[in-house]
Structures are given as C-alpha cells and as structure tokens.
C-alpha cells in the first residue's frame, strides 16, 4: 500500500504530536484530541485503532500500544479510491473499508454482528442526545436488524434463527450504498496515490 | 364529482370540482363588457380611489338609459377577478392534466400551463380586452417569485446540497458568466452583419440580452427534473445552479415589508433593498430556518406550513406561466429571423461549451466525478423560463429601441426549451439510463451513514486533517451549544435516526391514507403504545429467546385473531389488543407480498391450495383434524402462493388450541369454477352460493374499516417487525380473513 511521502511526513508529525514524542501510542493518548470528545462513537473509534483485526495482527483482541507503522495501517483504510484503479482493485478496496466498518460493529470478534452488538452501536450513536430513551434506541436496533435479516436471508424457515449479520450479509446490505465517497479523508494535497493490496 | 388527483392528492385533501355554470356565465359576461369598462379603466385609476358615480357612468354608457336597472361594476373587481379566474382555470387544467394519466409522462407541467396561458391570451386578444397588470416586473419579483424560491429552499435536501457545494458554485457562477458573455458577444458579431438589419443593436444591448437569456429558470427546470427524477448529485447541480445564477442577472429595487411568511419574505426583501440577490437570501433563510421551525412547531403547524408553502408556490408558478402565455398572443412582437435563430443556436452552443469545459475541470477535484452522461443531462436541462421573460419585459424602451425583438426572441427561446427540451428530457434520461436515485430509505442505511460520518470526523480529528466534515461538525457544535438552546423550545435535540424512524412510519401511514384506505387516526396511537410495550417485553432477550417468546405469543395471537372474526366468539382479550394483533399479522402478510417474497415454504404455484374460511357463528361444523382440502382456482397471483404446508401449520397449532376455537375455522370446499372470483368462496353448496355470497358481503361491510386500519398501521409497523419466521407463519394463517375483503383486492394485486 502506497501513500505519498508527503502524507507520510504529515502523519508522522501528527503521530509524534499524539504520542508525545514516544515511539508508541496508547489509548490514553487519544484523550489529547479535544474534538474527539464530542464524538458519540469515540470509544469505538479509539478501539478500532488497537483492534488486532485491523492491524492484521490476529483475529481478535486488542493491542496495548501501536507504533507508527500500525498507525499508518489504520490510516490506509481511509484513502480515497483512485479512479484510475481497475474494477477489481476498486472492489478490493471497498471490501477492505467495509471490513473495517464491520469490525467496528462486531466487538466480540466472533464474525457476526449480533442483536446485542447492534443495539450497542445504536445506543452509542444516539448517546449524544440525552432525550432519547433507551427504548427508542433498542427498537431502532431491532427494526434495523429485522430489515437486515430480510435483506440478507430473505424468507426464513419458521425454525430458523437469524444469528447475526455475517460479513457477507454486511456486504449485501452495503451493496447499494457507495462507500467510496464517504469513507475517505481528504488529504491537504490533492495528489493521492493509492494502491490496495 | 370528487376526484383524488395527483396534485391535490399530495396536498392531502380532496378537490371538489363541481361543474359551475355560474362562473362560466360570469366569464362570458365579463368578457362581453370590456368596451365599457376599458374606457373607464383608462380614464380612472382602477385601484383605491373609487367614486360612486363610476357606477353610474357605467350604466350611463349604455345608450339612452336614464335609470340603471342593472349595472355591471366590472372594473372595480377586474384585477382580482381575472387573477382569480386565471388561477382557477390553471388549477382546473392541472387537475385535468394529472387525471389523464399519460400526459404527465409526456410533458412537464410547465408546458401545459403555457398552453393554457396562450389560450387565455388568445381569448383576451380576441375580445380586445385590456389585460390586467398582473405581470408587472415588480409584481413578478416581489410577489410571484419569492414563494416559489421559498418552497424550493425549504424543501431542499440540505446535505447533498452542501456536499456538492463546491461544484455547484463553480458551475453556477462561472457557467453563468461564460454563457452570458458568450451569447452576448456572438450575437453582437451577428448583428454586425449588415444583411440582417440588426446593426443598430449595440454591444451593451447584446450583452444584457445575453445575460438575461442565459439565466436558467428554477421553476421550469425543477418541474422538468421532478418528472425525470434523476439521481441526487445531478439534481443538486441543476437545482443549485438555477438558484445561484440569479446573482448574475439584473436586479430590481424598491420594496415594502409585507406580512406573509414574514420572516423569509423579509429576508428576501432585505436582500433586495441592498441590491443583493433576494433569491439567495430567501433560500438561505429557508434552509437555516427549516431546522428550527421543524423542531419547534407541532405536527399540525408543520403540515400547515408545508402545504401552504406548496400552495403559494403553485399559485405563483401558475400565474407566471399563464401570463407568459397571455403575452405571447399579442401585437407587441417583432420577428427577425436572423436574431432569433442565432439566439437559439448560441444558447445551446454556449451552454454546451460551459458545461463540458467547466465540468472537465471540476471533475479533477471531485472524488465522484460527473460522467459524460450526467453532463449531457445538465446541458440539456437548460430550460429558460419566466425569469428571462420578465427581465426582457423590464427592458426600458429608451435604452432598447428594439425591445420588441428581444422580447420575441426570449419568448421563442423559452417556448423551445420548455416544450422541446422539456418533453424530450424524460425519454432522454431513460435512454441514457442515468442512475436513478434510490429513494428507498432504510434504517440500516441511515444508521451506517451516520456511523460513517462520525467515524470520518473522528479519524480526521485524530490525524488533524481538514475537510468538509470538520466545517460541518464545527457548525453542529456551535448549533448545539448556542443556537438550539435559544431557538428550540424544550431543547429536544432529535437524532436524525429517530426522526427518520418516525418519519418513515408517518410517511407510510400517510401513504396508506392517500391510497384510499379508510383509516382512523385513533387506531394508530394506542397501537403504537402497544407496539412499544410489546417490544419492551421482548427486547431483553437474545434473538433465540425472542423467538421462543414470539412463538408462544403467536399461538395466543392465533386465538385472538380467530375470535376477532365478527361472526365468531366475542373477543376474549380487549378489543384494542386484538386489533393490534391482527394488524401486526396483516402487516407481515402485506410485507411479504410487497417484497414479492413467496411464503417461506416456497412451493411452486400449482400445488393444492388450502383455504380456511370462516363460517358465521350460526353454523358450527365439526372441525379440527378432518379438514377438507379446498381447491380454488384463483386469478389472483399472490394467492396462488399458498402452500400446502399451511395445513401442517394449522394442525400444529390445532394441537395447542382448544377445540371450540377450531370450530370457527372451517376449511371449505368451494366448487372449483374456472375463474370464479373467490369471494364467493364461502359457500358450501351451489344452491346457496349466490345468496350466501351476497349476504356475506353485505354483512361484512363494516369490516373494511378494520381491514383498512390494518393496512395503515401495518405499514407503519414494517420497521418494527419481529423475525421473518413469525411473519411467514402468520401470513399463512391470515389468508381467511383476507379473503373476505375482495373489495380491497387492489391491495393484493398491487404489490
């Protein structure tokens, strides 16, 4: 994966800022980002940085600290999709981004987003509003889950239980929505050289 | 005669269109006495100062009349009368337009309005009647244009607008400039050619004309685009361009404050005072105001605002187009072939140049570039409208000795673009297969998008990069901290997800109402409470245990539903609960049909279909295990999906049910007659068939009320359903009651 050298420079500077000139960052370092406090899904975002699945270090669990290389790895999920890439690469990139998202939902790393996890996400998303009751959040999550079930599985046998959303189901749900325009961070310099694995 | 029509239908009320001979008579009379009144019109000021002796004068103008027995005081009411008549005429035309189903697909509404206007104009011209000064340029800009723009701004989807704002500004600003100068200069060059007889038209005039003719009209374009229904960013570009390029056009002065939609109107007027663009002001006002208005006002007020706004803008739009039609038929034209033709040609050429050149540049910076197809659509949507026309009308004769020619040229361009381009843009879009907006809103989508927004903002905060989202986040922070506290009553920040959820329910409910299902609001409220209550009971469990509970509930449900049938036992539970249950089951059935899913057992069509039909209470039959298999030949395709395993489901349930309940469900053997409508299916033998059917139907008339309620509620329920498993089971069970409502079969067949 290639990012331009300018961008690496910038990110490195940022990394040093966050880590206080240490070689690694811990979760506590993220408290130095004041704007992040207002973000309702702050904990999930921070967690995502330390998630072994995102860091490609394992299939579950959290790292205690990350170095610059790991930091770059996480950042690479947010590169814009280059229009010069061919279809296959675009699909790969898309899948990677969606996998990152999936890991955010699937906190226990079992490969499925269960109803509990979904509820958790919705509750967190709505946590910024003190007036939303938990019940509303719950019913929304339930509704979303049902919708997901209908999209992914279609009709179900009466005995069938919908365990949760697998990654393939997740891909199905995301089929209509374009992640390319939404999940990228625009770097200050226009030039982006992006290649996926 | 009562019509439910597209236009009025969206207004949520039924338009009563009586045939009123009286108003037609009045119209004829009105047109007959123009001679008398128009003389007076010129001599007296027909506005405020009226003297009683005018009336006598009118009477006196009739020859040899000493005593006026019958006097027509037409000129007193001329202006409001004719304006109202025009509006009425146009509304009737609109209704007719929408009633005739094929027409809206062929041409945009603006075409129709112009035609109507031209007809009215012809009438007026024919009777040599002086048309009222409805279309003063100041009237246009002060009264007619603001409501249209306000409506556009208020209902504009803000997110896409601001997401695309860079491109919009680039395109609208530069594009308008390029067009204006390009057209102006080219026309000037043409004018230099002596052969056309245009050498007296100087550069300034040409440039001015270029600027007014290049203004794309928001009214016409939006009308066209609504009907083409293209994808979101594209729509935004057109919309944004139309709104923003007013800044380049000529502006008018002089205002006085008014008290209609006071705040937005004042913003418009305030901007006009400062010689700034009122259109932009009112748009900005509408966009920012909307958030707070929606949070503060009650549901009814919101509806009122919404519909009133739409009404106002509809009226304005109508008047504008009609007036344009009226002006077409008249003596004040000057036809110069060269000028007009070249104007048309240059308009198209320069638009093409500006579109393709500018978008080529802006595509380099866009993550999601506009394709060539999109650009073609943008180019083709350059519909001029009443804005250009009234600007042309405004041109002072002193500076523009050849004003008539400009007006004629403007009219030609407008007619061409509205009619030709307007009519063909639909087919063109389909031909180019532009990506249509996926209007389906789903909870999942909204959820994911929200998560993404927050994620992206978070990542940006972490790596300290600047982008759109930061601006928006900053605004949101400011908003939450200060503005909301001041501007919003009770300070209830609503999450967009919750709003969407509620909006979806409301929308579906309204949809149901509008599609002709009877409904009572009373049902939705207690049922909602019921529903939440129900989910409360279920939510702590995991999906598996949820299913268990549901299955248990389902049997109870089954009981209740059976008993709800009017001819059966009295409901054991409270009526509300029973209704609620039935609603939910209807919902699931409807849901599965809407999505085109076959029932989960998924047997191919042609297997034996079992119908369980309820009997009236008075005729108990032995039931339970020895159920007969009924075959029905059905012409309803959705019914043919009934699987045979329904029997199994029933008997499984039957084990758990008490026998008295199963008495009520008696499968019938209806005589298979090819194509016989199945609502006759409850009879037992042929002789009683007709009688029974009729009687049954008659007796069941009160049912539709309930049935309708189901429909309304069930769609609201869609998002809050339980597992599909339950859905399918219920749907099988539910067949019987549905059979009864043949009168509502459009529902069955619709999906």
PDB file of N, CA and C in Angstrom, chain B residues 452-535:
ATOM      1  N   UNK B 452     -20.689   6.301   9.696  1.00  0.00           N
ATOM      2  CA  UNK B 452     -19.595   6.690   8.836  1.00  0.00           C
ATOM      3  C   UNK B 452     -19.197   8.140   9.029  1.00  0.00           C
ATOM      4  N   UNK B 453     -20.218   8.982   9.135  1.00  0.00           N
ATOM      5  CA  UNK B 453     -19.933  10.393   9.350  1.00  0.00           C
ATOM      6  C   UNK B 453     -19.105  10.592  10.604  1.00  0.00           C
ATOM      7  N   UNK B 454     -19.591   9.974  11.649  1.00  0.00           N
ATOM      8  CA  UNK B 454     -18.882  10.150  12.920  1.00  0.00           C
ATOM      9  C   UNK B 454     -17.491   9.565  12.854  1.00  0.00           C
ATOM     10  N   UNK B 455     -17.397   8.430  12.195  1.00  0.00           N
ATOM     11  CA  UNK B 455     -16.095   7.780  12.081  1.00  0.00           C
ATOM     12  C   UNK B 455     -15.128   8.675  11.327  1.00  0.00           C
ATOM     13  N   UNK B 456     -15.623   9.179  10.246  1.00  0.00           N
ATOM     14  CA  UNK B 456     -14.770  10.018   9.425  1.00  0.00           C
ATOM     15  C   UNK B 456     -14.335  11.263  10.181  1.00  0.00           C
ATOM     16  N   UNK B 457     -15.284  11.862  10.883  1.00  0.00           N
ATOM     17  CA  UNK B 457     -14.931  13.045  11.661  1.00  0.00           C
ATOM     18  C   UNK B 457     -13.896  12.687  12.699  1.00  0.00           C
ATOM     19  N   UNK B 458     -14.096  11.535  13.324  1.00  0.00           N
ATOM     20  CA  UNK B 458     -13.153  11.114  14.349  1.00  0.00           C
ATOM     21  C   UNK B 458     -11.760  10.907  13.792  1.00  0.00           C
ATOM     22  N   UNK B 459     -11.697  10.240  12.673  1.00  0.00           N
ATOM     23  CA  UNK B 459     -10.389   9.980  12.080  1.00  0.00           C
ATOM     24  C   UNK B 459      -9.726  11.294  11.690  1.00  0.00           C
ATOM     25  N   UNK B 460     -10.534  12.171  11.189  1.00  0.00           N
ATOM     26  CA  UNK B 460      -9.955  13.459  10.812  1.00  0.00           C
ATOM     27  C   UNK B 460      -9.436  14.222  12.016  1.00  0.00           C
ATOM     28  N   UNK B 461     -10.176  14.114  13.097  1.00  0.00           N
ATOM     29  CA  UNK B 461      -9.679  14.755  14.310  1.00  0.00           C
ATOM     30  C   UNK B 461      -8.367  14.143  14.725  1.00  0.00           C
ATOM     31  N   UNK B 462      -8.304  12.841  14.604  1.00  0.00           N
ATOM     32  CA  UNK B 462      -7.081  12.170  15.028  1.00  0.00           C
ATOM     33  C   UNK B 462      -5.897  12.580  14.181  1.00  0.00           C
ATOM     34  N   UNK B 463      -6.093  12.585  12.875  1.00  0.00           N
ATOM     35  CA  UNK B 463      -4.922  12.927  12.073  1.00  0.00           C
ATOM     36  C   UNK B 463      -4.879  14.393  11.711  1.00  0.00           C
ATOM     37  N   UNK B 464      -5.757  15.155  12.294  1.00  0.00           N
ATOM     38  CA  UNK B 464      -5.625  16.599  12.188  1.00  0.00           C
ATOM     39  C   UNK B 464      -5.830  17.149  10.799  1.00  0.00           C
ATOM     40  N   UNK B 465      -6.593  16.480   9.971  1.00  0.00           N
ATOM     41  CA  UNK B 465      -6.776  16.974   8.619  1.00  0.00           C
ATOM     42  C   UNK B 465      -8.062  17.758   8.481  1.00  0.00           C
ATOM     43  N   UNK B 466      -8.037  18.626   7.537  1.00  0.00           N
ATOM     44  CA  UNK B 466      -9.169  19.495   7.320  1.00  0.00           C
ATOM     45  C   UNK B 466     -10.028  18.964   6.206  1.00  0.00           C
ATOM     46  N   UNK B 467     -11.291  19.016   6.385  1.00  0.00           N
ATOM     47  CA  UNK B 467     -12.162  18.697   5.245  1.00  0.00           C
ATOM     48  C   UNK B 467     -13.566  19.203   5.528  1.00  0.00           C
ATOM     49  N   UNK B 468     -14.440  18.971   4.610  1.00  0.00           N
ATOM     50  CA  UNK B 468     -15.871  19.337   4.735  1.00  0.00           C
ATOM     51  C   UNK B 468     -16.424  19.091   6.104  1.00  0.00           C
ATOM     52  N   UNK B 469     -16.164  17.866   6.536  1.00  0.00           N
ATOM     53  CA  UNK B 469     -16.862  17.356   7.695  1.00  0.00           C
ATOM     54  C   UNK B 469     -16.513  18.149   8.925  1.00  0.00           C
ATOM     55  N   UNK B 470     -15.321  18.656   8.915  1.00  0.00           N
ATOM     56  CA  UNK B 470     -14.935  19.458  10.067  1.00  0.00           C
ATOM     57  C   UNK B 470     -15.752  20.722  10.127  1.00  0.00           C
ATOM     58  N   UNK B 471     -15.935  21.312   8.961  1.00  0.00           N
ATOM     59  CA  UNK B 471     -16.754  22.517   8.931  1.00  0.00           C
ATOM     60  C   UNK B 471     -18.141  22.218   9.449  1.00  0.00           C
ATOM     61  N   UNK B 472     -18.635  21.121   8.967  1.00  0.00           N
ATOM     62  CA  UNK B 472     -19.996  20.789   9.359  1.00  0.00           C
ATOM     63  C   UNK B 472     -20.058  20.461  10.836  1.00  0.00           C
ATOM     64  N   UNK B 473     -19.053  19.749  11.302  1.00  0.00           N
ATOM     65  CA  UNK B 473     -19.034  19.408  12.722  1.00  0.00           C
ATOM     66  C   UNK B 473     -18.935  20.647  13.569  1.00  0.00           C
ATOM     67  N   UNK B 474     -18.104  21.584  13.142  1.00  0.00           N
ATOM     68  CA  UNK B 474     -17.978  22.813  13.913  1.00  0.00           C
ATOM     69  C   UNK B 474     -19.316  23.523  13.973  1.00  0.00           C
ATOM     70  N   UNK B 475     -19.950  23.558  12.826  1.00  0.00           N
ATOM     71  CA  UNK B 475     -21.248  24.213  12.820  1.00  0.00           C
ATOM     72  C   UNK B 475     -22.204  23.498  13.762  1.00  0.00           C
ATOM     73  N   UNK B 476     -22.149  22.172  13.715  1.00  0.00           N
ATOM     74  CA  UNK B 476     -23.058  21.406  14.568  1.00  0.00           C
ATOM     75  C   UNK B 476     -22.786  21.687  16.034  1.00  0.00           C
ATOM     76  N   UNK B 477     -21.519  21.795  16.383  1.00  0.00           N
ATOM     77  CA  UNK B 477     -21.181  22.073  17.778  1.00  0.00           C
ATOM     78  C   UNK B 477     -21.746  23.411  18.198  1.00  0.00           C
ATOM     79  N   UNK B 478     -21.507  24.388  17.353  1.00  0.00           N
ATOM     80  CA  UNK B 478     -21.999  25.729  17.637  1.00  0.00           C
ATOM     81  C   UNK B 478     -23.510  25.701  17.784  1.00  0.00           C
ATOM     82  N   UNK B 479     -24.079  24.986  16.863  1.00  0.00           N
ATOM     83  CA  UNK B 479     -25.516  24.845  16.831  1.00  0.00           C
ATOM     84  C   UNK B 479     -26.033  24.288  18.145  1.00  0.00           C
ATOM     85  N   UNK B 480     -25.431  23.169  18.548  1.00  0.00           N
ATOM     86  CA  UNK B 480     -25.900  22.536  19.761  1.00  0.00           C
ATOM     87  C   UNK B 480     -25.690  23.396  20.982  1.00  0.00           C
ATOM     88  N   UNK B 481     -24.566  24.032  21.021  1.00  0.00           N
ATOM     89  CA  UNK B 481     -24.266  24.757  22.236  1.00  0.00           C
ATOM     90  C   UNK B 481     -25.089  26.010  22.393  1.00  0.00           C
ATOM     91  N   UNK B 482     -25.257  26.742  21.314  1.00  0.00           N
ATOM     92  CA  UNK B 482     -25.915  28.029  21.472  1.00  0.00           C
ATOM     93  C   UNK B 482     -27.260  28.125  20.782  1.00  0.00           C
ATOM     94  N   UNK B 483     -27.229  27.887  19.496  1.00  0.00           N
ATOM     95  CA  UNK B 483     -28.441  28.158  18.737  1.00  0.00           C
ATOM     96  C   UNK B 483     -29.642  27.356  19.198  1.00  0.00           C
ATOM     97  N   UNK B 484     -29.407  26.095  19.416  1.00  0.00           N
ATOM     98  CA  UNK B 484     -30.529  25.257  19.785  1.00  0.00           C
ATOM     99  C   UNK B 484     -31.120  25.689  21.109  1.00  0.00           C
ATOM    100  N   UNK B 485     -30.251  26.090  22.015  1.00  0.00           N
ATOM    101  CA  UNK B 485     -30.783  26.463  23.309  1.00  0.00           C
ATOM    102  C   UNK B 485     -31.684  27.680  23.197  1.00  0.00           C
ATOM    103  N   UNK B 486     -31.304  28.559  22.293  1.00  0.00           N
ATOM    104  CA  UNK B 486     -32.101  29.761  22.153  1.00  0.00           C
ATOM    105  C   UNK B 486     -33.334  29.511  21.313  1.00  0.00           C
ATOM    106  N   UNK B 487     -33.123  28.816  20.238  1.00  0.00           N
ATOM    107  CA  UNK B 487     -34.181  28.758  19.235  1.00  0.00           C
ATOM    108  C   UNK B 487     -35.148  27.618  19.400  1.00  0.00           C
ATOM    109  N   UNK B 488     -34.771  26.615  20.136  1.00  0.00           N
ATOM    110  CA  UNK B 488     -35.670  25.483  20.186  1.00  0.00           C
ATOM    111  C   UNK B 488     -36.302  25.370  21.549  1.00  0.00           C
ATOM    112  N   UNK B 489     -37.581  25.288  21.494  1.00  0.00           N
ATOM    113  CA  UNK B 489     -38.398  25.123  22.683  1.00  0.00           C
ATOM    114  C   UNK B 489     -38.110  23.774  23.293  1.00  0.00           C
ATOM    115  N   UNK B 490     -37.972  23.718  24.572  1.00  0.00           N
ATOM    116  CA  UNK B 490     -37.748  22.486  25.313  1.00  0.00           C
ATOM    117  C   UNK B 490     -36.421  21.815  24.987  1.00  0.00           C
ATOM    118  N   UNK B 491     -35.704  22.408  24.093  1.00  0.00           N
ATOM    119  CA  UNK B 491     -34.375  21.904  23.765  1.00  0.00           C
ATOM    120  C   UNK B 491     -34.310  20.381  23.640  1.00  0.00           C
ATOM    121  N   UNK B 492     -35.070  19.895  22.690  1.00  0.00           N
ATOM    122  CA  UNK B 492     -35.034  18.447  22.494  1.00  0.00           C
ATOM    123  C   UNK B 492     -34.307  18.127  21.211  1.00  0.00           C
ATOM    124  N   UNK B 493     -33.021  17.936  21.332  1.00  0.00           N
ATOM    125  CA  UNK B 493     -32.312  17.614  20.102  1.00  0.00           C
ATOM    126  C   UNK B 493     -32.719  16.237  19.619  1.00  0.00           C
ATOM    127  N   UNK B 494     -33.150  16.197  18.420  1.00  0.00           N
ATOM    128  CA  UNK B 494     -33.599  14.902  17.907  1.00  0.00           C
ATOM    129  C   UNK B 494     -32.537  14.319  17.025  1.00  0.00           C
ATOM    130  N   UNK B 495     -32.319  13.089  17.227  1.00  0.00           N
ATOM    131  CA  UNK B 495     -31.363  12.440  16.352  1.00  0.00           C
ATOM    132  C   UNK B 495     -32.003  12.186  14.994  1.00  0.00           C
ATOM    133  N   UNK B 496     -31.180  12.232  14.008  1.00  0.00           N
ATOM    134  CA  UNK B 496     -31.747  12.040  12.677  1.00  0.00           C
ATOM    135  C   UNK B 496     -32.260  10.626  12.498  1.00  0.00           C
ATOM    136  N   UNK B 497     -31.639   9.713  13.194  1.00  0.00           N
ATOM    137  CA  UNK B 497     -32.084   8.327  13.036  1.00  0.00           C
ATOM    138  C   UNK B 497     -33.482   8.174  13.590  1.00  0.00           C
ATOM    139  N   UNK B 498     -33.682   8.739  14.780  1.00  0.00           N
ATOM    140  CA  UNK B 498     -35.007   8.624  15.366  1.00  0.00           C
ATOM    141  C   UNK B 498     -36.027   9.358  14.509  1.00  0.00           C
ATOM    142  N   UNK B 499     -35.626  10.521  14.047  1.00  0.00           N
ATOM    143  CA  UNK B 499     -36.556  11.273  13.203  1.00  0.00           C
ATOM    144  C   UNK B 499     -36.900  10.483  11.951  1.00  0.00           C
ATOM    145  N   UNK B 500     -35.877   9.862  11.418  1.00  0.00           N
ATOM    146  CA  UNK B 500     -36.136   9.080  10.210  1.00  0.00           C
ATOM    147  C   UNK B 500     -37.087   7.953  10.507  1.00  0.00           C
ATOM    148  N   UNK B 501     -36.851   7.310  11.601  1.00  0.00           N
ATOM    149  CA  UNK B 501     -37.699   6.209  12.015  1.00  0.00           C
ATOM    150  C   UNK B 501     -39.138   6.661  12.116  1.00  0.00           C
ATOM    151  N   UNK B 502     -39.311   7.770  12.815  1.00  0.00           N
ATOM    152  CA  UNK B 502     -40.663   8.271  12.988  1.00  0.00           C
ATOM    153  C   UNK B 502     -41.220   8.772  11.674  1.00  0.00           C
ATOM    154  N   UNK B 503     -40.354   9.386  10.914  1.00  0.00           N
ATOM    155  CA  UNK B 503     -40.815   9.928   9.638  1.00  0.00           C
ATOM    156  C   UNK B 503     -41.266   8.806   8.715  1.00  0.00           C
ATOM    157  N   UNK B 504     -40.503   7.712   8.738  1.00  0.00           N
ATOM    158  CA  UNK B 504     -40.876   6.579   7.904  1.00  0.00           C
ATOM    159  C   UNK B 504     -42.250   6.065   8.266  1.00  0.00           C
ATOM    160  N   UNK B 505     -42.470   5.936   9.555  1.00  0.00           N
ATOM    161  CA  UNK B 505     -43.773   5.448   9.981  1.00  0.00           C
ATOM    162  C   UNK B 505     -44.879   6.392   9.534  1.00  0.00           C
ATOM    163  N   UNK B 506     -44.616   7.651   9.772  1.00  0.00           N
ATOM    164  CA  UNK B 506     -45.635   8.642   9.421  1.00  0.00           C
ATOM    165  C   UNK B 506     -45.892   8.620   7.925  1.00  0.00           C
ATOM    166  N   UNK B 507     -44.821   8.557   7.210  1.00  0.00           N
ATOM    167  CA  UNK B 507     -44.940   8.598   5.761  1.00  0.00           C
ATOM    168  C   UNK B 507     -45.734   7.415   5.253  1.00  0.00           C
ATOM    169  N   UNK B 508     -45.427   6.274   5.818  1.00  0.00           N
ATOM    170  CA  UNK B 508     -46.143   5.096   5.365  1.00  0.00           C
ATOM    171  C   UNK B 508     -47.604   5.164   5.746  1.00  0.00           C
ATOM    172  N   UNK B 509     -47.831   5.722   6.918  1.00  0.00           N
ATOM    173  CA  UNK B 509     -49.221   5.861   7.317  1.00  0.00           C
ATOM    174  C   UNK B 509     -49.959   6.793   6.371  1.00  0.00           C
ATOM    175  N   UNK B 510     -49.323   7.896   6.066  1.00  0.00           N
ATOM    176  CA  UNK B 510     -49.959   8.855   5.163  1.00  0.00           C
ATOM    177  C   UNK B 510     -50.178   8.230   3.791  1.00  0.00           C
ATOM    178  N   UNK B 511     -49.189   7.488   3.394  1.00  0.00           N
ATOM    179  CA  UNK B 511     -49.284   6.824   2.097  1.00  0.00           C
ATOM    180  C   UNK B 511     -50.508   5.944   2.051  1.00  0.00           C
ATOM    181  N   UNK B 512     -50.703   5.222   3.112  1.00  0.00           N
ATOM    182  CA  UNK B 512     -51.846   4.336   3.173  1.00  0.00           C
ATOM    183  C   UNK B 512     -53.138   5.125   3.095  1.00  0.00           C
ATOM    184  N   UNK B 513     -53.170   6.215   3.813  1.00  0.00           N
ATOM    185  CA  UNK B 513     -54.385   7.015   3.786  1.00  0.00           C
ATOM    186  C   UNK B 513     -54.659   7.524   2.388  1.00  0.00           C
ATOM    187  N   UNK B 514     -53.608   7.981   1.779  1.00  0.00           N
ATOM    188  CA  UNK B 514     -53.797   8.607   0.482  1.00  0.00           C
ATOM    189  C   UNK B 514     -54.149   7.638  -0.611  1.00  0.00           C
ATOM    190  N   UNK B 515     -53.789   6.395  -0.408  1.00  0.00           N
ATOM    191  CA  UNK B 515     -54.133   5.458  -1.460  1.00  0.00           C
ATOM    192  C   UNK B 515     -55.509   4.875  -1.265  1.00  0.00           C
ATOM    193  N   UNK B 516     -56.286   5.532  -0.482  1.00  0.00           N
ATOM    194  CA  UNK B 516     -57.706   5.222  -0.479  1.00  0.00           C
ATOM    195  C   UNK B 516     -58.152   4.256   0.584  1.00  0.00           C
ATOM    196  N   UNK B 517     -57.269   3.924   1.471  1.00  0.00           N
ATOM    197  CA  UNK B 517     -57.713   3.034   2.534  1.00  0.00           C
ATOM    198  C   UNK B 517     -58.320   3.888   3.624  1.00  0.00           C
ATOM    199  N   UNK B 518     -59.465   3.464   4.073  1.00  0.00           N
ATOM    200  CA  UNK B 518     -60.058   4.185   5.177  1.00  0.00           C
ATOM    201  C   UNK B 518     -59.165   4.030   6.372  1.00  0.00           C
ATOM    202  N   UNK B 519     -59.143   5.041   7.139  1.00  0.00           N
ATOM    203  CA  UNK B 519     -58.306   4.903   8.316  1.00  0.00           C
ATOM    204  C   UNK B 519     -58.836   5.790   9.409  1.00  0.00           C
ATOM    205  N   UNK B 520     -58.510   5.414  10.593  1.00  0.00           N
ATOM    206  CA  UNK B 520     -58.837   6.294  11.703  1.00  0.00           C
ATOM    207  C   UNK B 520     -57.566   6.514  12.477  1.00  0.00           C
ATOM    208  N   UNK B 521     -57.336   7.739  12.764  1.00  0.00           N
ATOM    209  CA  UNK B 521     -56.107   8.051  13.487  1.00  0.00           C
ATOM    210  C   UNK B 521     -56.108   7.399  14.847  1.00  0.00           C
ATOM    211  N   UNK B 522     -57.288   7.193  15.347  1.00  0.00           N
ATOM    212  CA  UNK B 522     -57.386   6.658  16.700  1.00  0.00           C
ATOM    213  C   UNK B 522     -56.657   5.346  16.845  1.00  0.00           C
ATOM    214  N   UNK B 523     -56.651   4.581  15.796  1.00  0.00           N
ATOM    215  CA  UNK B 523     -56.023   3.278  15.937  1.00  0.00           C
ATOM    216  C   UNK B 523     -54.526   3.370  16.050  1.00  0.00           C
ATOM    217  N   UNK B 524     -53.974   4.300  15.350  1.00  0.00           N
ATOM    218  CA  UNK B 524     -52.517   4.287  15.310  1.00  0.00           C
ATOM    219  C   UNK B 524     -51.919   4.611  16.661  1.00  0.00           C
ATOM    220  N   UNK B 525     -52.571   5.479  17.388  1.00  0.00           N
ATOM    221  CA  UNK B 525     -51.948   5.887  18.648  1.00  0.00           C
ATOM    222  C   UNK B 525     -51.909   4.772  19.687  1.00  0.00           C
ATOM    223  N   UNK B 526     -53.045   4.214  20.011  1.00  0.00           N
ATOM    224  CA  UNK B 526     -52.929   3.160  21.025  1.00  0.00           C
ATOM    225  C   UNK B 526     -52.085   2.005  20.539  1.00  0.00           C
ATOM    226  N   UNK B 527     -52.124   1.775  19.249  1.00  0.00           N
ATOM    227  CA  UNK B 527     -51.358   0.653  18.767  1.00  0.00           C
ATOM    228  C   UNK B 527     -49.877   0.890  18.879  1.00  0.00           C
ATOM    229  N   UNK B 528     -49.501   2.111  18.679  1.00  0.00           N
ATOM    230  CA  UNK B 528     -48.082   2.391  18.818  1.00  0.00           C
ATOM    231  C   UNK B 528     -47.638   2.124  20.236  1.00  0.00           C
ATOM    232  N   UNK B 529     -48.472   2.567  21.130  1.00  0.00           N
ATOM    233  CA  UNK B 529     -48.130   2.335  22.527  1.00  0.00           C
ATOM    234  C   UNK B 529     -48.034   0.839  22.781  1.00  0.00           C
ATOM    235  N   UNK B 530     -48.979   0.148  22.178  1.00  0.00           N
ATOM    236  CA  UNK B 530     -48.959  -1.293  22.336  1.00  0.00           C
ATOM    237  C   UNK B 530     -47.666  -1.871  21.794  1.00  0.00           C
ATOM    238  N   UNK B 531     -47.310  -1.340  20.657  1.00  0.00           N
ATOM    239  CA  UNK B 531     -46.157  -1.938  19.988  1.00  0.00           C
ATOM    240  C   UNK B 531     -44.909  -1.754  20.806  1.00  0.00           C
ATOM    241  N   UNK B 532     -44.745  -0.560  21.314  1.00  0.00           N
ATOM    242  CA  UNK B 532     -43.534  -0.324  22.087  1.00  0.00           C
ATOM    243  C   UNK B 532     -43.561  -1.181  23.323  1.00  0.00           C
ATOM    244  N   UNK B 533     -44.744  -1.287  23.854  1.00  0.00           N
ATOM    245  CA  UNK B 533     -44.885  -2.112  25.034  1.00  0.00           C
ATOM    246  C   UNK B 533     -44.462  -3.534  24.710  1.00  0.00           C
ATOM    247  N   UNK B 534     -44.899  -3.955  23.591  1.00  0.00           N
ATOM    248  CA  UNK B 534     -44.567  -5.317  23.183  1.00  0.00           C
ATOM    249  C   UNK B 534     -43.073  -5.485  23.034  1.00  0.00           C
ATOM    250  N   UNK B 535     -42.474  -4.522  22.423  1.00  0.00           N
ATOM    251  CA  UNK B 535     -41.033  -4.679  22.207  1.00  0.00           C
ATOM    252  C   UNK B 535     -40.296  -4.618  23.531  1.00  0.00           C
TER     253      UNK B 535
END
